[in-house]
Short mmCIF file of C-alpha atoms and ligand atoms in Angstrom, two decimals:
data_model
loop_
_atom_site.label_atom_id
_atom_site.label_comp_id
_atom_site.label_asym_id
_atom_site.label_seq_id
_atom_site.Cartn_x
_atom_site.Cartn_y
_atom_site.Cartn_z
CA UNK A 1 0.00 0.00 0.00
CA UNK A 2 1.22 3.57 -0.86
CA UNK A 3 2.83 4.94 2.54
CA UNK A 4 2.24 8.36 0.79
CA UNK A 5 1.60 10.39 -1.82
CA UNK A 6 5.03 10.65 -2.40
CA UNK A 7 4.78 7.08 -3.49
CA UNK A 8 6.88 6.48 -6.81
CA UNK A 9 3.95 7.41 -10.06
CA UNK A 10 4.45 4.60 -12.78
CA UNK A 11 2.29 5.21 -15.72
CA UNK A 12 1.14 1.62 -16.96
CA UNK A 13 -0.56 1.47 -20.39
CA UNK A 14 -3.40 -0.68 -20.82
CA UNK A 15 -3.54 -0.67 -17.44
CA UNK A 16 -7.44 -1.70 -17.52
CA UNK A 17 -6.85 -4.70 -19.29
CA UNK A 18 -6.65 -8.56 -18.10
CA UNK A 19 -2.44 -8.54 -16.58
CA UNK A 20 -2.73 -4.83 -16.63
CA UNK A 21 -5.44 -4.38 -13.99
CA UNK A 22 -3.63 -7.47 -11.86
CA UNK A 23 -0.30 -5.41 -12.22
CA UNK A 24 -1.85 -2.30 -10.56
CA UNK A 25 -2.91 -4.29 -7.64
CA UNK A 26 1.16 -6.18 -7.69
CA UNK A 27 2.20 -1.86 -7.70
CA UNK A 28 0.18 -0.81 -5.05
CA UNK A 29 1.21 -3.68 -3.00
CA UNK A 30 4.57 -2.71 -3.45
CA UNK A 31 4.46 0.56 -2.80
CA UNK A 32 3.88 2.12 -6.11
CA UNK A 33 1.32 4.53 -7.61
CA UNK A 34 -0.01 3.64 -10.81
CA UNK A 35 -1.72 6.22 -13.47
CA UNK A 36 -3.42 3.98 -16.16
CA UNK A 37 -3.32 5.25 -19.77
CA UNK A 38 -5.84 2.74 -21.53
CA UNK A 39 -8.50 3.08 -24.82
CA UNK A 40 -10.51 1.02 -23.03
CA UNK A 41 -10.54 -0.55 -27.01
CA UNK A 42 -10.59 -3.84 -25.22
CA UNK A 43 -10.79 -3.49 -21.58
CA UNK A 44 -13.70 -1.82 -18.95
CA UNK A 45 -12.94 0.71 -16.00
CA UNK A 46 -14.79 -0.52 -13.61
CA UNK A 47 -11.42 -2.83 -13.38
CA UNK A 48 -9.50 -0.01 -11.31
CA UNK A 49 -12.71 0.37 -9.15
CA UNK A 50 -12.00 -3.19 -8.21
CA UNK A 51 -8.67 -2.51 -7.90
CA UNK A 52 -9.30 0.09 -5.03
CA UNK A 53 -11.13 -2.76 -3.66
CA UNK A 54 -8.63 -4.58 -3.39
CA UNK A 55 -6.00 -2.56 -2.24
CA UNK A 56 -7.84 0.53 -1.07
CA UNK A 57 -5.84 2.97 -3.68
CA UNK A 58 -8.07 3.35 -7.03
CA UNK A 59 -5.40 4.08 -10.33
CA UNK A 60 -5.91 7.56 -12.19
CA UNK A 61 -7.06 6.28 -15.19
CA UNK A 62 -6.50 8.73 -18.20
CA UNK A 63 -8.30 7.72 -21.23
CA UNK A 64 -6.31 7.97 -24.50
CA UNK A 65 -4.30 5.81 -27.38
CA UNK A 66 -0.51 4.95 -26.59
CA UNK A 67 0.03 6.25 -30.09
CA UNK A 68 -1.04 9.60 -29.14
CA UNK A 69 1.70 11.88 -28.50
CA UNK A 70 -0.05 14.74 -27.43
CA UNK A 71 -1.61 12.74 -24.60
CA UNK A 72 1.59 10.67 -23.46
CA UNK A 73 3.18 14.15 -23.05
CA UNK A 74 0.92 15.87 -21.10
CA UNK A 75 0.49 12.42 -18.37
CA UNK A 76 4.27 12.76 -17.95
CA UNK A 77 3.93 16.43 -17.49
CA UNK A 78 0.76 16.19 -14.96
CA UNK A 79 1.51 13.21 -12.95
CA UNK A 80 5.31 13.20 -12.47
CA UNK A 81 5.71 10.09 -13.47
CA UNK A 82 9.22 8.28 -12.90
CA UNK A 83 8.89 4.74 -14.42
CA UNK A 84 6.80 3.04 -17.24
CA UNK A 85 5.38 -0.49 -17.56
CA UNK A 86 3.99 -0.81 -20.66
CA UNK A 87 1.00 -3.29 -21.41
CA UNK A 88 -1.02 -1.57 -23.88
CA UNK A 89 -1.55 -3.40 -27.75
CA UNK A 90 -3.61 -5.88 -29.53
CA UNK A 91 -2.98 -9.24 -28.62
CA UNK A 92 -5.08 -11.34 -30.70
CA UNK A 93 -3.02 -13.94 -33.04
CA UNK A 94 -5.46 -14.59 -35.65
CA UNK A 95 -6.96 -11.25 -35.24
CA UNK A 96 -3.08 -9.98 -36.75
CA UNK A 97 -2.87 -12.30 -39.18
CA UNK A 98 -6.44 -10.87 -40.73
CA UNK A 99 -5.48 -6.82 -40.24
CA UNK A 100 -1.43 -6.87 -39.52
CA UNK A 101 -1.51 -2.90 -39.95
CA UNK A 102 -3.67 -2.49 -37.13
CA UNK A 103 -0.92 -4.69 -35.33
CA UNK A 104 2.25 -2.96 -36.45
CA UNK A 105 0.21 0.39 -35.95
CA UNK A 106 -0.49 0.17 -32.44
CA UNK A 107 2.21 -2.57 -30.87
CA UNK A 108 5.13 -1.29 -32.80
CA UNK A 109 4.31 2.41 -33.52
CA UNK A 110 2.70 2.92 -30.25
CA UNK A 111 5.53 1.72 -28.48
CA UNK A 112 7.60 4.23 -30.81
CA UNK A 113 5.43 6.63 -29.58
CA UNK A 114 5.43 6.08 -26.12
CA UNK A 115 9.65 5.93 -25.64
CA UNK A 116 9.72 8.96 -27.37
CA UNK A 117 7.51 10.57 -25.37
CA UNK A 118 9.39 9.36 -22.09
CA UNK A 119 12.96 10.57 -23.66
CA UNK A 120 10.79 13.60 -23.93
CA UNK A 121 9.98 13.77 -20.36
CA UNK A 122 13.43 12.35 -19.41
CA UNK A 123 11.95 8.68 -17.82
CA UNK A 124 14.15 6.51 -19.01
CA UNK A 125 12.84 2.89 -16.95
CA UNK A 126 10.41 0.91 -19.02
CA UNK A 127 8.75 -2.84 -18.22
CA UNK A 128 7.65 -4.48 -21.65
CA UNK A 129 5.33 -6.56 -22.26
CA UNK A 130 6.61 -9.08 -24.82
CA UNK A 131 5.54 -12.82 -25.98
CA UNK A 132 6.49 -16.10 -25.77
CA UNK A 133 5.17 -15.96 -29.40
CA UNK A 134 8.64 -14.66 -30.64
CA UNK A 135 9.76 -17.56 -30.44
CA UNK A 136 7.59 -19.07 -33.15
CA UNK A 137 6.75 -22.86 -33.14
CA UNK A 138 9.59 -24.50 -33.89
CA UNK A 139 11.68 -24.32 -30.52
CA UNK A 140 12.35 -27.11 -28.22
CA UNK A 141 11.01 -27.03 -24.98
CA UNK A 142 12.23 -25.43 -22.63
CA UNK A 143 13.02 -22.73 -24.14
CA UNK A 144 15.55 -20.20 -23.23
CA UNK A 145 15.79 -16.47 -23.80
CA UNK A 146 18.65 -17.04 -25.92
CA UNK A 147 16.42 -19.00 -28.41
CA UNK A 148 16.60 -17.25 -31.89
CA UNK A 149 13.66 -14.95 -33.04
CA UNK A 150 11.24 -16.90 -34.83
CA UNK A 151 7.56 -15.62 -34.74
CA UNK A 152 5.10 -16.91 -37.25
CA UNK A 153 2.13 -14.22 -37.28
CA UNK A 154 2.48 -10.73 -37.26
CA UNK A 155 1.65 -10.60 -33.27
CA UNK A 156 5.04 -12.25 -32.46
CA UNK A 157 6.64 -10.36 -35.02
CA UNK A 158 5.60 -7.10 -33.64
CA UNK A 159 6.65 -8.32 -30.77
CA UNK A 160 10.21 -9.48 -31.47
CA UNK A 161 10.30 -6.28 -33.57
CA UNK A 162 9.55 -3.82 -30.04
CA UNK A 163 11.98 -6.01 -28.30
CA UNK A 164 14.64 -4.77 -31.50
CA UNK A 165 14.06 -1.21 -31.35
CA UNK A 166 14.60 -1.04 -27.54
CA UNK A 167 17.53 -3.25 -27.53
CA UNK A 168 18.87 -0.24 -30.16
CA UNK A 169 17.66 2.44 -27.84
CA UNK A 170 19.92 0.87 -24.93
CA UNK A 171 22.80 0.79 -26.95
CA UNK A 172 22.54 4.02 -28.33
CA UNK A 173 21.79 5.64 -24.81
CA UNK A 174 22.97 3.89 -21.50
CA UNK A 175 20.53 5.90 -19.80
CA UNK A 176 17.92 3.86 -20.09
CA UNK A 177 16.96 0.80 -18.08
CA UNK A 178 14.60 -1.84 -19.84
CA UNK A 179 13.40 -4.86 -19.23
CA UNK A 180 11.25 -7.21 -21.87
CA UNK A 181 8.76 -9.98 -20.31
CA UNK A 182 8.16 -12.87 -22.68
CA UNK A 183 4.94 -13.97 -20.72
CA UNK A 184 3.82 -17.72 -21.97
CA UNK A 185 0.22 -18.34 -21.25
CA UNK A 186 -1.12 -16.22 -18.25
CA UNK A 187 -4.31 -17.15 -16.68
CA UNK A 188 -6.20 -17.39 -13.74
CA UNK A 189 -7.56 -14.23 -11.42
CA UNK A 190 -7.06 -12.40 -8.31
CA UNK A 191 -7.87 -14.84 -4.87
CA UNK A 192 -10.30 -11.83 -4.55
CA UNK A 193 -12.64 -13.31 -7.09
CA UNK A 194 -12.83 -9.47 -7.87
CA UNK A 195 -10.86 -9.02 -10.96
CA UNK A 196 -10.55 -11.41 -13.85
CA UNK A 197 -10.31 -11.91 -17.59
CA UNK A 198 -13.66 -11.14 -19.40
CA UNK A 199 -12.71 -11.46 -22.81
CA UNK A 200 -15.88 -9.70 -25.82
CA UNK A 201 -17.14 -11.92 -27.72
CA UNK A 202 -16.37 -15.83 -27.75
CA UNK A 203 -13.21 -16.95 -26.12
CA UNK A 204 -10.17 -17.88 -28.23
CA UNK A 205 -8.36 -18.88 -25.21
CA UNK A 206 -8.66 -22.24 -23.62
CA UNK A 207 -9.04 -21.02 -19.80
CA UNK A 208 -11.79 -18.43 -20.11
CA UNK A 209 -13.13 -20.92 -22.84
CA UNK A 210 -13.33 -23.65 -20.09
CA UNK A 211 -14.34 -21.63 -17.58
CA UNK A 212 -16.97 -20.72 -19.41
CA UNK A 213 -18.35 -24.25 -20.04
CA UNK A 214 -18.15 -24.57 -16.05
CA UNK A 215 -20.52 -21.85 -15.62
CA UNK A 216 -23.08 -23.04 -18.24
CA UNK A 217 -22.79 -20.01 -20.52
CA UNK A 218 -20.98 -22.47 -23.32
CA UNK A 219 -21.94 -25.77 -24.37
CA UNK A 220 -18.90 -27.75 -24.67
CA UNK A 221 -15.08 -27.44 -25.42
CA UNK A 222 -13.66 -28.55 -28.63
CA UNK A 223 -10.50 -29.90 -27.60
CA UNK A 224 -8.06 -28.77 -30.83
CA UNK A 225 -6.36 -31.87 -31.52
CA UNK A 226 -5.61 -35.28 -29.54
CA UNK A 227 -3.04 -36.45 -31.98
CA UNK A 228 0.16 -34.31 -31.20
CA UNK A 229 3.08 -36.23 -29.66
CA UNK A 230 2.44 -35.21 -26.42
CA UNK A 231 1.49 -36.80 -22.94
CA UNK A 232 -2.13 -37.24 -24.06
CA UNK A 233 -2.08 -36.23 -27.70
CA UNK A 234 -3.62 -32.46 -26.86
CA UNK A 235 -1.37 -29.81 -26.93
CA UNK A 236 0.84 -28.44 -23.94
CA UNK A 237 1.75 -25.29 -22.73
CA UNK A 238 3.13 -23.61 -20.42
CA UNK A 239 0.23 -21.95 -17.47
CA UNK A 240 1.59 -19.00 -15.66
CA UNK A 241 -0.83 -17.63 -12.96
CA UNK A 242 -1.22 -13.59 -13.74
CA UNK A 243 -1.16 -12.71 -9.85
CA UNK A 244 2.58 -14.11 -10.25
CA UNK A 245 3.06 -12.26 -13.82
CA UNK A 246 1.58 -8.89 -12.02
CA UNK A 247 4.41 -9.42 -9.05
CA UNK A 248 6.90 -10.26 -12.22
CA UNK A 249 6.37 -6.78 -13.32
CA UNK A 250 7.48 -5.13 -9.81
CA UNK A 251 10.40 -7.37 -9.63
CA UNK A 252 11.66 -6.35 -12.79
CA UNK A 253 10.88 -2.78 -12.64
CA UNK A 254 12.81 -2.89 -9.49
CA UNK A 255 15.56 -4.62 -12.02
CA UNK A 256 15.17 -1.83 -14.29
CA UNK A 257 15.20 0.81 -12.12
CA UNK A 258 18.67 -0.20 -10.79
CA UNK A 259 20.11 -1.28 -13.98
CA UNK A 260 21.04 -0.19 -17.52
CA UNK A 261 20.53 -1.96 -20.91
CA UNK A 262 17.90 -4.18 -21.58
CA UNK A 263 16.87 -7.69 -20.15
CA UNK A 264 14.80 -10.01 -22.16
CA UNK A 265 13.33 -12.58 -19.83
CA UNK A 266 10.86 -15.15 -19.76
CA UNK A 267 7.54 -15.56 -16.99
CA UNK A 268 6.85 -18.86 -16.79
CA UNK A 269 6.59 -22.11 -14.54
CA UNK A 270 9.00 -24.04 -16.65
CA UNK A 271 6.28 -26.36 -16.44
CA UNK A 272 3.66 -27.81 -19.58
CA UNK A 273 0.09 -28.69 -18.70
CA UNK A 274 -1.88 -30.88 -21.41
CA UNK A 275 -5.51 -29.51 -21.89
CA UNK A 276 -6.78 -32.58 -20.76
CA UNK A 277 -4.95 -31.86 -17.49
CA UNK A 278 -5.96 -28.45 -17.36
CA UNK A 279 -9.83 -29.64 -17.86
CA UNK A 280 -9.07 -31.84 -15.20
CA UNK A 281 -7.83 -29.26 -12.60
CA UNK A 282 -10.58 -27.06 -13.46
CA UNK A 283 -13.02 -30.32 -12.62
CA UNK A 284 -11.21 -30.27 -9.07
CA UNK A 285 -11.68 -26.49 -8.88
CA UNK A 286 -15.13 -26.09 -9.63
CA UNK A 287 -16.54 -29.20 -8.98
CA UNK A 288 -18.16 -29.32 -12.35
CA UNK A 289 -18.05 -31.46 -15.75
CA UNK A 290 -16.33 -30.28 -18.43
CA UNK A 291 -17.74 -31.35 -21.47
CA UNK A 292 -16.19 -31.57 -24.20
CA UNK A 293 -15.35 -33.20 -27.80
CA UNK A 294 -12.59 -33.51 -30.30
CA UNK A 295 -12.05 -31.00 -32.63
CA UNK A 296 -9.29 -30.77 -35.49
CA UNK A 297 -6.34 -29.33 -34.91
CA UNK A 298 -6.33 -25.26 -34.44
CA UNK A 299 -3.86 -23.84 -37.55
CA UNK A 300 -0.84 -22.53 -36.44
CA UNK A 301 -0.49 -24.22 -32.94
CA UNK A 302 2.23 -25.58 -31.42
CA UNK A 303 2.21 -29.25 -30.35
CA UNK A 304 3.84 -28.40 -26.59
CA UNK A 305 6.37 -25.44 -25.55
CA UNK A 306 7.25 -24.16 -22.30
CA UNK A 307 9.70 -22.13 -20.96
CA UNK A 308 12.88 -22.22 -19.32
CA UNK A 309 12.34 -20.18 -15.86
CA UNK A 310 15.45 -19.90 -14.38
CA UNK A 311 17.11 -16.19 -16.04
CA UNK A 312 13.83 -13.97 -13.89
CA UNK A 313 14.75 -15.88 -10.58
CA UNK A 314 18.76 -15.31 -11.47
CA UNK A 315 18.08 -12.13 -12.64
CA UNK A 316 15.47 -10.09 -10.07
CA UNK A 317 14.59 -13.04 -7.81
CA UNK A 318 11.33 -14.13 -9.56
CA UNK A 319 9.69 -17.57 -9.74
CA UNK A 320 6.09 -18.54 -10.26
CA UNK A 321 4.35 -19.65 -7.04
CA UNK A 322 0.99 -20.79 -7.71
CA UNK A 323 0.50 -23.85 -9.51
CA UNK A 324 -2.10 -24.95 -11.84
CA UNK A 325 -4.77 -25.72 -8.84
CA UNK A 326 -5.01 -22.15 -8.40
CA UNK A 327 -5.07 -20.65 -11.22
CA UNK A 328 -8.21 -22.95 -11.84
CA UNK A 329 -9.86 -22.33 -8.44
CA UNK A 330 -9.19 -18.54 -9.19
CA UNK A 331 -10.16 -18.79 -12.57
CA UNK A 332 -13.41 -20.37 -10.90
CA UNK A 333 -13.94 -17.59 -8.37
CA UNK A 334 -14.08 -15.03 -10.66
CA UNK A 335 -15.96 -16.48 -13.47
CA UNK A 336 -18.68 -17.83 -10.29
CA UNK A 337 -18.83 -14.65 -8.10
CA UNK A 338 -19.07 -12.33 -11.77
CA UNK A 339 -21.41 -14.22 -14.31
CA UNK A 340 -21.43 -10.81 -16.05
CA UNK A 341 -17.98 -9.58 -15.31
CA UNK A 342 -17.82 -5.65 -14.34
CA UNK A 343 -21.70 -5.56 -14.57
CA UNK A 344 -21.70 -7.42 -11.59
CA UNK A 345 -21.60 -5.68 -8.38
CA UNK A 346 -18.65 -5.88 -6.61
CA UNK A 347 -18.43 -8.49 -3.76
CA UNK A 348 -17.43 -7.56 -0.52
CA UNK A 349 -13.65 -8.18 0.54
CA UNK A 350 -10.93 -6.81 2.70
CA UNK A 351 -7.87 -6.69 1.88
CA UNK A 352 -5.08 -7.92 3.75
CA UNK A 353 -1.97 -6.64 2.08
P1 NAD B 1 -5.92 -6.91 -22.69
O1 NAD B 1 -6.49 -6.72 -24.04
O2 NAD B 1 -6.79 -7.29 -21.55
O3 NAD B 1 -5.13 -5.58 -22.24
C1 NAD B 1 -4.56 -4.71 -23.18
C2 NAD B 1 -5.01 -3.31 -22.81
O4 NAD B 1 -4.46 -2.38 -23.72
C3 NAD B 1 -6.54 -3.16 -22.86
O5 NAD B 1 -6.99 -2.54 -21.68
C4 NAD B 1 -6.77 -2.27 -24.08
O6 NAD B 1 -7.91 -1.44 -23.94
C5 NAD B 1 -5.48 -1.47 -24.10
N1 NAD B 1 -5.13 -0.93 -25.41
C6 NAD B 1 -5.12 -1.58 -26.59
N2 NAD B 1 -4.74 -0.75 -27.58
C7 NAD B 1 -4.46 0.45 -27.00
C8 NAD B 1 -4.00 1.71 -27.48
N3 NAD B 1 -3.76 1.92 -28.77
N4 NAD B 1 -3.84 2.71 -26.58
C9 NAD B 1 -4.10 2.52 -25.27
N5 NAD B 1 -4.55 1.35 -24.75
C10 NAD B 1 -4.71 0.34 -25.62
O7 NAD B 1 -4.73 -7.96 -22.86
P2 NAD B 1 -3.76 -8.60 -21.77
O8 NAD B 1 -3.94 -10.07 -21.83
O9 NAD B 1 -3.90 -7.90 -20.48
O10 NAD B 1 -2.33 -8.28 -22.41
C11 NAD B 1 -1.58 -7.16 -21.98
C12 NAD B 1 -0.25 -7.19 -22.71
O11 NAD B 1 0.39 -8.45 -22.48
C13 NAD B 1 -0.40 -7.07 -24.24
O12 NAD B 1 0.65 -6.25 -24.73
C14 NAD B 1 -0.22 -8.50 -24.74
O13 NAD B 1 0.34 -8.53 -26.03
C15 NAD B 1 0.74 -9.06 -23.72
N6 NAD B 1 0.66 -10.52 -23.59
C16 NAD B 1 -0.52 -11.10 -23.25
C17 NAD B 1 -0.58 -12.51 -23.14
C18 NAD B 1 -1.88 -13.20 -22.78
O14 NAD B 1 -1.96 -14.43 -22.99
N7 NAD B 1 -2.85 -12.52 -22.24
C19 NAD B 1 0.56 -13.28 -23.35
C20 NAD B 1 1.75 -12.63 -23.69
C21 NAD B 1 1.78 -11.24 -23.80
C1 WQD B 2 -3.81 -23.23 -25.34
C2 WQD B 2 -4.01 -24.67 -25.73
C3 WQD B 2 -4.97 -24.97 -27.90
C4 WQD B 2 -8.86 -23.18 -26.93
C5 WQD B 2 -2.21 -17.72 -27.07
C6 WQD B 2 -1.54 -16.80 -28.03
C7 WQD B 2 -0.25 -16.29 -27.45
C8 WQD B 2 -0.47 -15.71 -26.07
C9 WQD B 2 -1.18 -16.68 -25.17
C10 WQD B 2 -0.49 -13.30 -26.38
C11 WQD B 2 -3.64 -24.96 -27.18
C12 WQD B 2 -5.92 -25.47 -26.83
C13 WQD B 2 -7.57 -23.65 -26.85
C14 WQD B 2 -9.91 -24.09 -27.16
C15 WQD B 2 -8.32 -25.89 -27.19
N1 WQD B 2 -1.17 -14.48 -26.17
N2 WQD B 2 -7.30 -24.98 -26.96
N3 WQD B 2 -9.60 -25.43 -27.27
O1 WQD B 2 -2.55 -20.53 -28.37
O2 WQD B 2 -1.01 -21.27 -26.48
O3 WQD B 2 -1.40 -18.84 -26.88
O4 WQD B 2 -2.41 -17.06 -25.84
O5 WQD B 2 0.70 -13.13 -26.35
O6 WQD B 2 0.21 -15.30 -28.32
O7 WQD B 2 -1.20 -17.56 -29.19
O8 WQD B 2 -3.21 -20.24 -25.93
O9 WQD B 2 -5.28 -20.67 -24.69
O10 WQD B 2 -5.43 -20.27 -27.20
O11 WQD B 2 -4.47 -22.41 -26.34
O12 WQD B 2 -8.05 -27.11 -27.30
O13 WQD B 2 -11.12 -23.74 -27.25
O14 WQD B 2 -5.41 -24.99 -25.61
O15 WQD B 2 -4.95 -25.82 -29.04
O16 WQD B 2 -3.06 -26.26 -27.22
P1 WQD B 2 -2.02 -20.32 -26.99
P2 WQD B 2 -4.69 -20.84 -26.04
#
């Protein structure tokens, strides 16, 4: 919690959004004050409200695009801020693969936009958020951050391509301290049952998809694929809970703040989970059925990847702490106590930070 408003101001973009919202509550519980710059394009306010109850501190939120330079410069100029994480972009795989401008517009030139703005302003600490997806499909597991670039949609790409353009900025200036995040597949929600992923529109992820299912609102899951070489023939990957990618973010803005250059470093268990086994520990958590048929395999996927953990623990003293049990039996809480996500009223809940 803030000891004061003297508490450092880190301006996180996208900041309403799924990790983003999680990541405020990670700040405040370190200490930090965070002033949200989001669209909103894909996210809902009422997720800072939920952060102040939480934590008891509710995030400025200033409304405006990351690609707007006008607006980045006047939130460093009104709200003093000293450090940046930045979540803010399209995340969508097949959504880039149908409208890759949109992609390169707002991941790649939005980022260009927002670390010129801060070289502007003279804040020179920045938290990333990258992809496991620049590593493409074709790595073996685990995979380490010094695995080759080798994204296969225009997502990763734009990606990879961020990750580029700020490994130039640190060599051209040793003033700045960065650090990239190559999250694999975060999921789950806050213990609160408060704050969660609420995705428009159909899920194209396999948690809020089975979660989903749990709670009636879908039919059944279509598993993509039983016939990979893997443990069960469905595909594995590697389940990171977003409570532990939120507290990734503090550790390595803590890294950054400290340190010059750039860090590119995965968040991850360094353990797979099969679907099956994930529709199993989401059986355990909500003490409902699953159901569910096979499907053919999704275009594009991977048969199993997951990542090699060890550089954020070496580096800033990070490792994931809640296994897949939780994230389900979050997951569960969230999608249970908030059938309709923010239109829900907010349960009670104290925090005890
Ligand atoms: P999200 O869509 O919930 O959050 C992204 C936020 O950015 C949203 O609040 C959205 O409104 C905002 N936004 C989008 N375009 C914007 C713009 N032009 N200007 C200002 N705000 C804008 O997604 P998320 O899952 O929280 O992902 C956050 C970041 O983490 C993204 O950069 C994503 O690429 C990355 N990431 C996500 C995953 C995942 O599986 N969720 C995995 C790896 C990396
Ligand atoms: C996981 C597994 C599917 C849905 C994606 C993005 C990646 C990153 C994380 C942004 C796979 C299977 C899924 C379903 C299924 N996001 N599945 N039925 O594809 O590993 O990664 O989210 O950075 O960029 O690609 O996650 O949850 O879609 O799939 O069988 O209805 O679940 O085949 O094996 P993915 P996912």
């Amino acid at each position: 919690m803030p000891k004061s408003t003297s508490a450092p101001r880190v301006l996180v973009t996208g900041g309403a959004g799924f990790i983003g919202s999680h990541t405020c509550v990670a700040l405040i519980a370190a200490g930090y004050l965070p002033v949200v710059l989001d669209s909103l394009v894909n996210s809902d306010a009422r997720s800072l409200q939920r952060v102040a109850c939480i934590t008891g501190v509710e995030p400025v939120l200033v409304r405006g695009d990351v690609r707007d330079a006008a607006a980045l410069d006047h939130v460093f100029a009104a709200h003093g801020i000293e450090a940046v994480v930045h979540l803010a972009g399209l995340k969508a795989v097949g959504e880039s693969v149908a409208d890759p401008l949109s992609y390169y517009d707002v991941n790649l030139a939005g980022t260009l936009a927002l670390v010129q703005a801060m070289g502007r302003a003279g804040v020179r600490t920045l938290v990333f958020s990258s992809s496991a997806t620049v590593y493409g499909d074709s790595q073996p597991s685990p995979i380490a951050e010094s695995a080759p670039y080798g994204a296969v949609n225009p997502y990763g790409r734009t990606k990879a391509m961020v990750e580029t353009v700020l490994a130039d900025l640190t060599q051209a200036d040793a003033r700045w301290g960065i650090a990239c995040l190559r999250y694999f597949n975060p999921v789950g929600a806050h213990e609160s049952g408060l704050l969660g992923e609420r995705p428009h529109g159909p899920p194209n992820n396999l948690m809020p998809y089975i979660s989903q299912v749990a709670a009636g609102e879908r039919e059944c899951l279509v598993v993509h694929g039983d016939d990979y070489e893997t443990i069960d023939g469905t595909g594995v990957r590697d389940y990171v809970h977003v409570m532990d990618v939120a507290e990734g973010h503090v550790a390595a803005l803590r890294h950054a703040v400290r340190h010059s250059g750039i860090l590119m470093t995965n968040l991850g268990t360094g353990r797979g989970a099969s679907v099956l086994e994930v529709v199993s520990a989401f059986e355990r958590a909500s003490g409902r059925r699953i159901a569910l048929r096979i499907g053919p395999r999704r275009p594009g996927d991977a048969p199993a990847y997951w990542a090699d953990a060890r550089s954020a623990f070496l580096a800033f003293g990070w490792r994931a702490r809640r296994d897949l049990d939780q994230m389900c039996a979050d997951s569960w809480r969230w999608q249970a106590t908030n059938p309709h996500g923010f239109d829900d009223p907010a349960p009670a809940f104290t925090a005890d930070l």
